[in-house]
PDB file of C-alpha atoms and ligand atoms in Angstrom:
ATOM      1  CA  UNK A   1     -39.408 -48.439-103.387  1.00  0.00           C
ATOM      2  CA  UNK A   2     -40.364 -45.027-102.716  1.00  0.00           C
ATOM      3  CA  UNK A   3     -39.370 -42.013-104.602  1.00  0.00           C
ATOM      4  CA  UNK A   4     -39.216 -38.943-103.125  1.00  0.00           C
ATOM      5  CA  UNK A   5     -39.285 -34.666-103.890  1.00  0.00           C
ATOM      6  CA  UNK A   6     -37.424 -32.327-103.024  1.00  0.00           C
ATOM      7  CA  UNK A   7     -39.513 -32.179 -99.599  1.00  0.00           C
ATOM      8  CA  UNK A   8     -39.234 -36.117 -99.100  1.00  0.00           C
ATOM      9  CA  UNK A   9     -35.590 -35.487 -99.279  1.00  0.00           C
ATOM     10  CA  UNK A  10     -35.625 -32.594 -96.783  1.00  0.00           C
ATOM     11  CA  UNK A  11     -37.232 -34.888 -94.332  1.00  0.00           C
ATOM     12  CA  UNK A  12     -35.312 -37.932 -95.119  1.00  0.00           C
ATOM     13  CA  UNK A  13     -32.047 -35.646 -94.339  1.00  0.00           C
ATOM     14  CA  UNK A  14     -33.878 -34.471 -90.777  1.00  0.00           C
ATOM     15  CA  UNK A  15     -34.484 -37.909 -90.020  1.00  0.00           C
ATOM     16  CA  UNK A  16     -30.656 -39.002 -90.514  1.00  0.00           C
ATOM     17  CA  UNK A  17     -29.841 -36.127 -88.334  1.00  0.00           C
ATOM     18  CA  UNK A  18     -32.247 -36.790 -85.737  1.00  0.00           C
ATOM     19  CA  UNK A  19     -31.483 -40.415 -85.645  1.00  0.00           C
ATOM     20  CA  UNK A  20     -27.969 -39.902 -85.559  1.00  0.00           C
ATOM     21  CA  UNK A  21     -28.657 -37.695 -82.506  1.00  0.00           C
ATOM     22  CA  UNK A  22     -30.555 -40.506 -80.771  1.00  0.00           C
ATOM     23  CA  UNK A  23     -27.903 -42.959 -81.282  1.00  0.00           C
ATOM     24  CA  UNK A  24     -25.377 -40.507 -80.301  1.00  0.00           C
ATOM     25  CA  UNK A  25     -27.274 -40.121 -76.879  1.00  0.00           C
ATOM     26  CA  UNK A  26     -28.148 -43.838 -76.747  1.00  0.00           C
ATOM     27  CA  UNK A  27     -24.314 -45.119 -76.722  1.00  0.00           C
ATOM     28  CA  UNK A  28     -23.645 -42.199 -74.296  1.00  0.00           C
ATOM     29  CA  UNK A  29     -26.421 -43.719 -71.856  1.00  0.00           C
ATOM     30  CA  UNK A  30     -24.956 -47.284 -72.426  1.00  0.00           C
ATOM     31  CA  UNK A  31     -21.575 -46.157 -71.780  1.00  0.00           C
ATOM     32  CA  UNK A  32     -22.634 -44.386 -68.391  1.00  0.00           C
ATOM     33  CA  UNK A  33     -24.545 -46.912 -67.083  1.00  0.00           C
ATOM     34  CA  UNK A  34     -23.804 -50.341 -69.064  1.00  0.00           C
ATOM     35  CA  UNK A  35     -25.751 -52.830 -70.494  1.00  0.00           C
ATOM     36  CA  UNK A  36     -28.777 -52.573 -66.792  1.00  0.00           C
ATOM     37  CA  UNK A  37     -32.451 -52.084 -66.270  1.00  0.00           C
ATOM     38  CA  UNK A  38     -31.449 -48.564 -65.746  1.00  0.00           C
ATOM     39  CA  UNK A  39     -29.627 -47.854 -69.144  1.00  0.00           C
ATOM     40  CA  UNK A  40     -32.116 -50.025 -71.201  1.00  0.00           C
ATOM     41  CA  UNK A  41     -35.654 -48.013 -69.744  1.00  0.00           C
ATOM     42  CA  UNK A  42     -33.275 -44.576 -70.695  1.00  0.00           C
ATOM     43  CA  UNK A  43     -32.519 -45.745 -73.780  1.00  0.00           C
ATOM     44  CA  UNK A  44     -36.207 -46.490 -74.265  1.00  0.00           C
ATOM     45  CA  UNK A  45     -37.097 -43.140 -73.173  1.00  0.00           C
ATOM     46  CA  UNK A  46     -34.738 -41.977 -75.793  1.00  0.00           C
ATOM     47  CA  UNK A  47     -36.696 -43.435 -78.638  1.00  0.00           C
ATOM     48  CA  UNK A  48     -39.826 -42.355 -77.540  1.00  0.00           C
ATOM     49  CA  UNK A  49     -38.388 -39.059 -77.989  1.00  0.00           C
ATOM     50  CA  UNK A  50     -37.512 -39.629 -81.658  1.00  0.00           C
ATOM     51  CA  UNK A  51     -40.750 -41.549 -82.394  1.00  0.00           C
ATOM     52  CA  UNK A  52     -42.618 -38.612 -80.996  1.00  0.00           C
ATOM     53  CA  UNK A  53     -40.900 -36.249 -84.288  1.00  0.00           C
ATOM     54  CA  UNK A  54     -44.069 -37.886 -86.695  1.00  0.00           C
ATOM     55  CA  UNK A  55     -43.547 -35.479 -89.092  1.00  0.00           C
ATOM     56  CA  UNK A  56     -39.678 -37.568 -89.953  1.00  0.00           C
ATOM     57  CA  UNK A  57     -41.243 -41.038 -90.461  1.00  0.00           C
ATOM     58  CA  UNK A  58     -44.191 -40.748 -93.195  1.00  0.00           C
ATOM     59  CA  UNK A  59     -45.686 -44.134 -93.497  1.00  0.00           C
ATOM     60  CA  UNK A  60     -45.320 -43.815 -97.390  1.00  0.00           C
ATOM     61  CA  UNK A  61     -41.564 -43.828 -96.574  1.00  0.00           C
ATOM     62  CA  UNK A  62     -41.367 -47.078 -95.387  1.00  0.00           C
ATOM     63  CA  UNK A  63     -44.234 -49.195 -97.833  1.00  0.00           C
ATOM     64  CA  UNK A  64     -44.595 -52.767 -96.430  1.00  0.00           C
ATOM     65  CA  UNK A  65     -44.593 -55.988 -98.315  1.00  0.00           C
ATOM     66  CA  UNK A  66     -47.496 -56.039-101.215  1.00  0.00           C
ATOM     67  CA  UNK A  67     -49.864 -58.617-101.388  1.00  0.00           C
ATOM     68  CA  UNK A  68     -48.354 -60.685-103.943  1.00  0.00           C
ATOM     69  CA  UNK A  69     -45.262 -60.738-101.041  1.00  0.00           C
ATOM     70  CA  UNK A  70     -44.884 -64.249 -99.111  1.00  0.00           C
ATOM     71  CA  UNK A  71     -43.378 -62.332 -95.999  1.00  0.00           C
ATOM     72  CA  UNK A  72     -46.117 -59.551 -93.999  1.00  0.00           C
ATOM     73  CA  UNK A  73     -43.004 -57.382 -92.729  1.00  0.00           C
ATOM     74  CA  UNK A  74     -39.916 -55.946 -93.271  1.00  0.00           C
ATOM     75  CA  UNK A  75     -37.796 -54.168 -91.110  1.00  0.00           C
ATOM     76  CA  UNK A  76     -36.306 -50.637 -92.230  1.00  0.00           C
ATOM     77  CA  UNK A  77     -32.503 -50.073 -91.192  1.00  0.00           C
ATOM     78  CA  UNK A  78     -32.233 -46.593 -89.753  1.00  0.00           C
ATOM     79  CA  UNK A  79     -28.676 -46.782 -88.108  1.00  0.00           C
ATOM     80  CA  UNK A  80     -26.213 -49.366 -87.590  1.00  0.00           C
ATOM     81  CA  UNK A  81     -22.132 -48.830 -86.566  1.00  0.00           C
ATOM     82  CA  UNK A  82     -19.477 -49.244 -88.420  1.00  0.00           C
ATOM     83  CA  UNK A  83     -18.500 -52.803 -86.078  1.00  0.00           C
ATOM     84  CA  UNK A  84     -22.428 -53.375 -85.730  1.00  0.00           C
ATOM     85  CA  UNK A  85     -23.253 -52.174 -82.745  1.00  0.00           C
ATOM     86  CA  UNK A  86     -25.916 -49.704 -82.118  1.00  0.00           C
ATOM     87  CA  UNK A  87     -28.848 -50.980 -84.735  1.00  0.00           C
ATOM     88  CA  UNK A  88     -32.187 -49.381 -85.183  1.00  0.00           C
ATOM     89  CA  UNK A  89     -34.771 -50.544 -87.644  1.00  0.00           C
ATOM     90  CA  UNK A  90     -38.479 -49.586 -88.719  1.00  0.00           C
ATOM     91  CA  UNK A  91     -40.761 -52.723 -88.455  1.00  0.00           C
ATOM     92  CA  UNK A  92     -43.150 -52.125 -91.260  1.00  0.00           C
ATOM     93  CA  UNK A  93     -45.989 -54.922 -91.477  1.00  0.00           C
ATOM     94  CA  UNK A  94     -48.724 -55.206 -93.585  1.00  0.00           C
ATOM     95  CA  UNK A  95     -50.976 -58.207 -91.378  1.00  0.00           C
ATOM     96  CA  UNK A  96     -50.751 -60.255 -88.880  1.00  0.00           C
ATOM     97  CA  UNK A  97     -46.949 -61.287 -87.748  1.00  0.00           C
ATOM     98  CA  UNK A  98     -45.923 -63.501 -84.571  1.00  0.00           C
ATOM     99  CA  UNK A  99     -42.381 -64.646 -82.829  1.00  0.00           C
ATOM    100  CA  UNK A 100     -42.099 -67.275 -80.708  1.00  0.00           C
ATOM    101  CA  UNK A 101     -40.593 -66.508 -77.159  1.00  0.00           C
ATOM    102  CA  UNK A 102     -36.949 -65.578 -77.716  1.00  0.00           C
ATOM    103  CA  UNK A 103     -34.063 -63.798 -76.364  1.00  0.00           C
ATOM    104  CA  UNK A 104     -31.856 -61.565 -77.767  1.00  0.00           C
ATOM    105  CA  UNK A 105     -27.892 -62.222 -76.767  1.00  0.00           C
ATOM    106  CA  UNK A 106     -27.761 -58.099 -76.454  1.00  0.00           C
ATOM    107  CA  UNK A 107     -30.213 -55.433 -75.220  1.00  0.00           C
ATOM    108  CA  UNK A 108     -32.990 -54.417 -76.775  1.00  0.00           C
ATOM    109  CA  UNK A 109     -36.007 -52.009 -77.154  1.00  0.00           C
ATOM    110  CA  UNK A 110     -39.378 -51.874 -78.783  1.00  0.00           C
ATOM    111  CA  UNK A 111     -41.305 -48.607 -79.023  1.00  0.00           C
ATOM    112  CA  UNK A 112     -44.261 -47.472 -81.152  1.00  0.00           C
ATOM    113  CA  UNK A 113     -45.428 -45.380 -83.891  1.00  0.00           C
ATOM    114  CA  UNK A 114     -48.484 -46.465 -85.816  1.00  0.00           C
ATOM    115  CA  UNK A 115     -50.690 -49.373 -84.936  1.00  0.00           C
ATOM    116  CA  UNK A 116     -49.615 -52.074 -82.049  1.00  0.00           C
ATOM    117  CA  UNK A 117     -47.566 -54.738 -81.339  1.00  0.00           C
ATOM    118  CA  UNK A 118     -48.393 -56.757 -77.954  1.00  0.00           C
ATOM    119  CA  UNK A 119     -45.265 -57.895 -76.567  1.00  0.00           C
ATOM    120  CA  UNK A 120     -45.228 -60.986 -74.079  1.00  0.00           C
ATOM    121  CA  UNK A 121     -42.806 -61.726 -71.560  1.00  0.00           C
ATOM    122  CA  UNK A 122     -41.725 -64.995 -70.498  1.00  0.00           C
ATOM    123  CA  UNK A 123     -39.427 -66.350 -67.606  1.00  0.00           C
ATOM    124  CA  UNK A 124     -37.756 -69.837 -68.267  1.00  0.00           C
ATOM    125  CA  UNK A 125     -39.956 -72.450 -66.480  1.00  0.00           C
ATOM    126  CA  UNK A 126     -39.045 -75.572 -64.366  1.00  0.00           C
ATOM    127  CA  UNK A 127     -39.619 -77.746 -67.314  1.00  0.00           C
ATOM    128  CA  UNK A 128     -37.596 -76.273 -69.573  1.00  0.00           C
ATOM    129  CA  UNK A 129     -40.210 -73.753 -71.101  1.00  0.00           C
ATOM    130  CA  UNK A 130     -41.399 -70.759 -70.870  1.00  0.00           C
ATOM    131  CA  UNK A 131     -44.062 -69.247 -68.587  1.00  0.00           C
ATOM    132  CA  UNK A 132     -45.759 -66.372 -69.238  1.00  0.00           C
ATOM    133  CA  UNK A 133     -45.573 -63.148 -66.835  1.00  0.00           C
ATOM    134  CA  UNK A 134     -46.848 -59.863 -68.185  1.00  0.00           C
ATOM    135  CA  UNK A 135     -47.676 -58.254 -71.630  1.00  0.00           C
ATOM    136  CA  UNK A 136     -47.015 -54.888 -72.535  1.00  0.00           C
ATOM    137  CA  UNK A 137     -49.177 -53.191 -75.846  1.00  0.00           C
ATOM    138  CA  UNK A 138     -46.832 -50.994 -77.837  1.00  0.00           C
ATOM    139  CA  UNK A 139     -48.223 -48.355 -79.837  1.00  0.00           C
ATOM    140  CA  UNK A 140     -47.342 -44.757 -79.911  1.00  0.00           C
ATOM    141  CA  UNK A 141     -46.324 -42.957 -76.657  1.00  0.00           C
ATOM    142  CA  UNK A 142     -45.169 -46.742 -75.323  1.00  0.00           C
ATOM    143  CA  UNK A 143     -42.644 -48.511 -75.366  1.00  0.00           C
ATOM    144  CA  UNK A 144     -40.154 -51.754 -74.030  1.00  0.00           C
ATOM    145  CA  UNK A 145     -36.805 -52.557 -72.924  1.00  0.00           C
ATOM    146  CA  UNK A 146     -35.196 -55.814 -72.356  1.00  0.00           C
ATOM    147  CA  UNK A 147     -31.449 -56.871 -71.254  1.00  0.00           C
ATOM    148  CA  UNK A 148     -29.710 -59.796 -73.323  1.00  0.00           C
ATOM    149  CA  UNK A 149     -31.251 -62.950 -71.234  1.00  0.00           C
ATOM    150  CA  UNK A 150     -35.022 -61.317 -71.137  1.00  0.00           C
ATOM    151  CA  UNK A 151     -37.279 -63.324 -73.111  1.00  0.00           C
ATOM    152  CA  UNK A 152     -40.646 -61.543 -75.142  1.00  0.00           C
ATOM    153  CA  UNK A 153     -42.794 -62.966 -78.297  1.00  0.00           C
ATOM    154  CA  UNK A 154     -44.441 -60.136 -80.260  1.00  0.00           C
ATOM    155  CA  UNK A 155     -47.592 -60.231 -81.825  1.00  0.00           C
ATOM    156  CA  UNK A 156     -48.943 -57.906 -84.312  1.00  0.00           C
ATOM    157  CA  UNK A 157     -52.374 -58.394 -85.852  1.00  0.00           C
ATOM    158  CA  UNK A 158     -53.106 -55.537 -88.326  1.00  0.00           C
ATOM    159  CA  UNK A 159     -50.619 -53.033 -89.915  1.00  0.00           C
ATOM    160  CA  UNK A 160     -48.297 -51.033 -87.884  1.00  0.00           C
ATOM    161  CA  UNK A 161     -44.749 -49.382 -87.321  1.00  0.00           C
ATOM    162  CA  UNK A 162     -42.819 -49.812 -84.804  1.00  0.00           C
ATOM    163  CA  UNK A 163     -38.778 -49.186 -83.786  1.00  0.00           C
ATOM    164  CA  UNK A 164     -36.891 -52.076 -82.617  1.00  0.00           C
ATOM    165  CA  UNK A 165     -33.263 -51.086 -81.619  1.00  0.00           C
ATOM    166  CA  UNK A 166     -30.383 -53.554 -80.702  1.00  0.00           C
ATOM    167  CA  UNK A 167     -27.171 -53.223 -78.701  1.00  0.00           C
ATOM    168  CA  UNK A 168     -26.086 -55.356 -82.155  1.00  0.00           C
ATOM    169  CA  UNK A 169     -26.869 -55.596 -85.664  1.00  0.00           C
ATOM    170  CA  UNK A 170     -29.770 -58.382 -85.982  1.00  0.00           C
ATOM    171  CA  UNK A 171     -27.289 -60.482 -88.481  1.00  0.00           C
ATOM    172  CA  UNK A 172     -25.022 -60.766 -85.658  1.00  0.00           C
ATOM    173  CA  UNK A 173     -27.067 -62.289 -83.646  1.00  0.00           C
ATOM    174  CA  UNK A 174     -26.600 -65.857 -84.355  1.00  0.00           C
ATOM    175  CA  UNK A 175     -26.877 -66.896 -80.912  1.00  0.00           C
ATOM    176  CA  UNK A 176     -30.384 -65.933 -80.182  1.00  0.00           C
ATOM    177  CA  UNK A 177     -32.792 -68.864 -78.873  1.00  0.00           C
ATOM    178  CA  UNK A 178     -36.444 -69.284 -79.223  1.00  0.00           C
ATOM    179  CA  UNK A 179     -38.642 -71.798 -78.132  1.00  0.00           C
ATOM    180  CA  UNK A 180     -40.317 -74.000 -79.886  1.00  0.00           C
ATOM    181  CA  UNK A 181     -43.318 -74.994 -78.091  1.00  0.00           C
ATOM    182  CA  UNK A 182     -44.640 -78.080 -80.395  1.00  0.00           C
ATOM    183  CA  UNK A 183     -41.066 -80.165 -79.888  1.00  0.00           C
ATOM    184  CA  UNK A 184     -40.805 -78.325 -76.571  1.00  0.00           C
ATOM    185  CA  UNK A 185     -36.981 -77.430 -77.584  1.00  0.00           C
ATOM    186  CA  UNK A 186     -34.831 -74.329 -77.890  1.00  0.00           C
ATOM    187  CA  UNK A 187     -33.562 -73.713 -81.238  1.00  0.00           C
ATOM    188  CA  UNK A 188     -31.039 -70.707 -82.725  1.00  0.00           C
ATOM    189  CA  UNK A 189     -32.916 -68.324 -83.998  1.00  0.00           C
ATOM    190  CA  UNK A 190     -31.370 -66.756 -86.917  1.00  0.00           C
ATOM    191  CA  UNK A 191     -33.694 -65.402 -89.376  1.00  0.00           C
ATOM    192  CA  UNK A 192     -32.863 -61.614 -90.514  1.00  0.00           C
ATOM    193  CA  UNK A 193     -34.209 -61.784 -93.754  1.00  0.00           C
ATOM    194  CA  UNK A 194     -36.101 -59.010 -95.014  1.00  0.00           C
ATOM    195  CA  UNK A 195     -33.881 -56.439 -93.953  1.00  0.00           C
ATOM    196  CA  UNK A 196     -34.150 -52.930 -96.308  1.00  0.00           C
ATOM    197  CA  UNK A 197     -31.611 -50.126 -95.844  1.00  0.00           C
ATOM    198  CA  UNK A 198     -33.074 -47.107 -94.907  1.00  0.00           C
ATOM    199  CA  UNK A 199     -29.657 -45.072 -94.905  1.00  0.00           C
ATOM    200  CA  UNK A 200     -29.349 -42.359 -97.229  1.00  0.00           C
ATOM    201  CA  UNK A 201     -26.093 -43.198 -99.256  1.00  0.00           C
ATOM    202  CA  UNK A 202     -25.538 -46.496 -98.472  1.00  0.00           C
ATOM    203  CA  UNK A 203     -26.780 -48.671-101.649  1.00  0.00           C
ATOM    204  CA  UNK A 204     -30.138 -49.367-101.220  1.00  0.00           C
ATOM    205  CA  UNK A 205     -31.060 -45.816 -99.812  1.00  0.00           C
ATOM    206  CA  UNK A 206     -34.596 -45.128-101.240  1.00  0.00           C
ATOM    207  CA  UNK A 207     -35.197 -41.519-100.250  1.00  0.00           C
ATOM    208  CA  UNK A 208     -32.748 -39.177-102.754  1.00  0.00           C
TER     209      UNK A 208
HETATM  210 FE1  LIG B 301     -37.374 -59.729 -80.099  1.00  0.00          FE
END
């Protein structure tokens, strides 16, 4: 847990306000143009915006799991509605962390800040996988946007931060698939753990 100065609070309080702008502006684009390819690549847009203020999101803010830690990530909560909707979180990682292809049962965007995440997208294939069909790098300046049924794996190798935002809170998603490629089945996946609140106020906030 980080403590911060009087300075680390000024910027935690500009980061609230900037990311409560951003949200603001993201349910505005979703309510103009729904849950499309066109609302998802502007909401997108919209985060590379906020991810582009470095100065609000010092690394030392958001510390990853230690050595001594069995997991190599944890993901940040920066907003989140009062009925869920509208989640974004800071994926901090520390080494090397991999999905599985999955969906997401809502929309959802990846864009970078520090180090990269390769994302892979799948289509469902005539024998019940998944087949590969393009990869996208995120890292700072990039990133991706997916509707509900779009299927990615990410892949991260060596430290990095990175945004991932949701049309829904992550422990409300307990209808997302992923396959598993060994048993060649789809299987819920359900696993939120790891979650830290990043909210000033709320109970865990780290940064007054
Ligand atoms: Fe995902």
């Amino acid at each position: 847990m980080t403590t911060t100065s009087g300075a680390g609070h000024e910027v935690a309080a500009a980061r609230e306000a900037a990311v409560a702008e951003t949200m603001d502006d993201i349910r505005a684009i979703e309510g103009e143009l729904g849950v499309t390819r066109e609302a998802v690549a502007a909401i997108r847009d919209r985060l590379l915006r906020l991810a582009a203020r470095r100065e609000l999101f010092p690394l030392a803010d958001f510390p990853g799991p230690g050595p001594d830690e069995d997991r190599r990530s944890f993901l940040y909560r920066l907003a989140q509605d009062d009925d869920d909707r509208f989640a974004l979180y800071a994926q901090r990682s520390t080494g090397a962390v991999k999905t599985p292809a999955h969906n997401h049962t809502t929309w959802a965007v990846v864009v970078g800040f520090d180090g990269q995440e390769l994302n892979r997208f799948y289509e469902r294939s005539d024998d019940g996988g998944v087949a590969e069909t393009h990869q996208h790098l995120v890292e700072a300046g990039t990133g991706v946007a997916m509707l509900p049924d779009d299927l990615h794996s990410i892949h991260i190798e060596a430290p990095a931060l990175n945004f991932h935002c949701y049309g829904l809170a992550l422990e409300r998603l307990d209808e997302r698939v992923y396959f598993d490629a060994r048993s060649h089945e789809w299987r819920v996946f359900n696993s939120v753990s790891g979650i830290r609140e990043a909210r000033l106020g709320r109970s865990e906030a780290q940064f007054c």
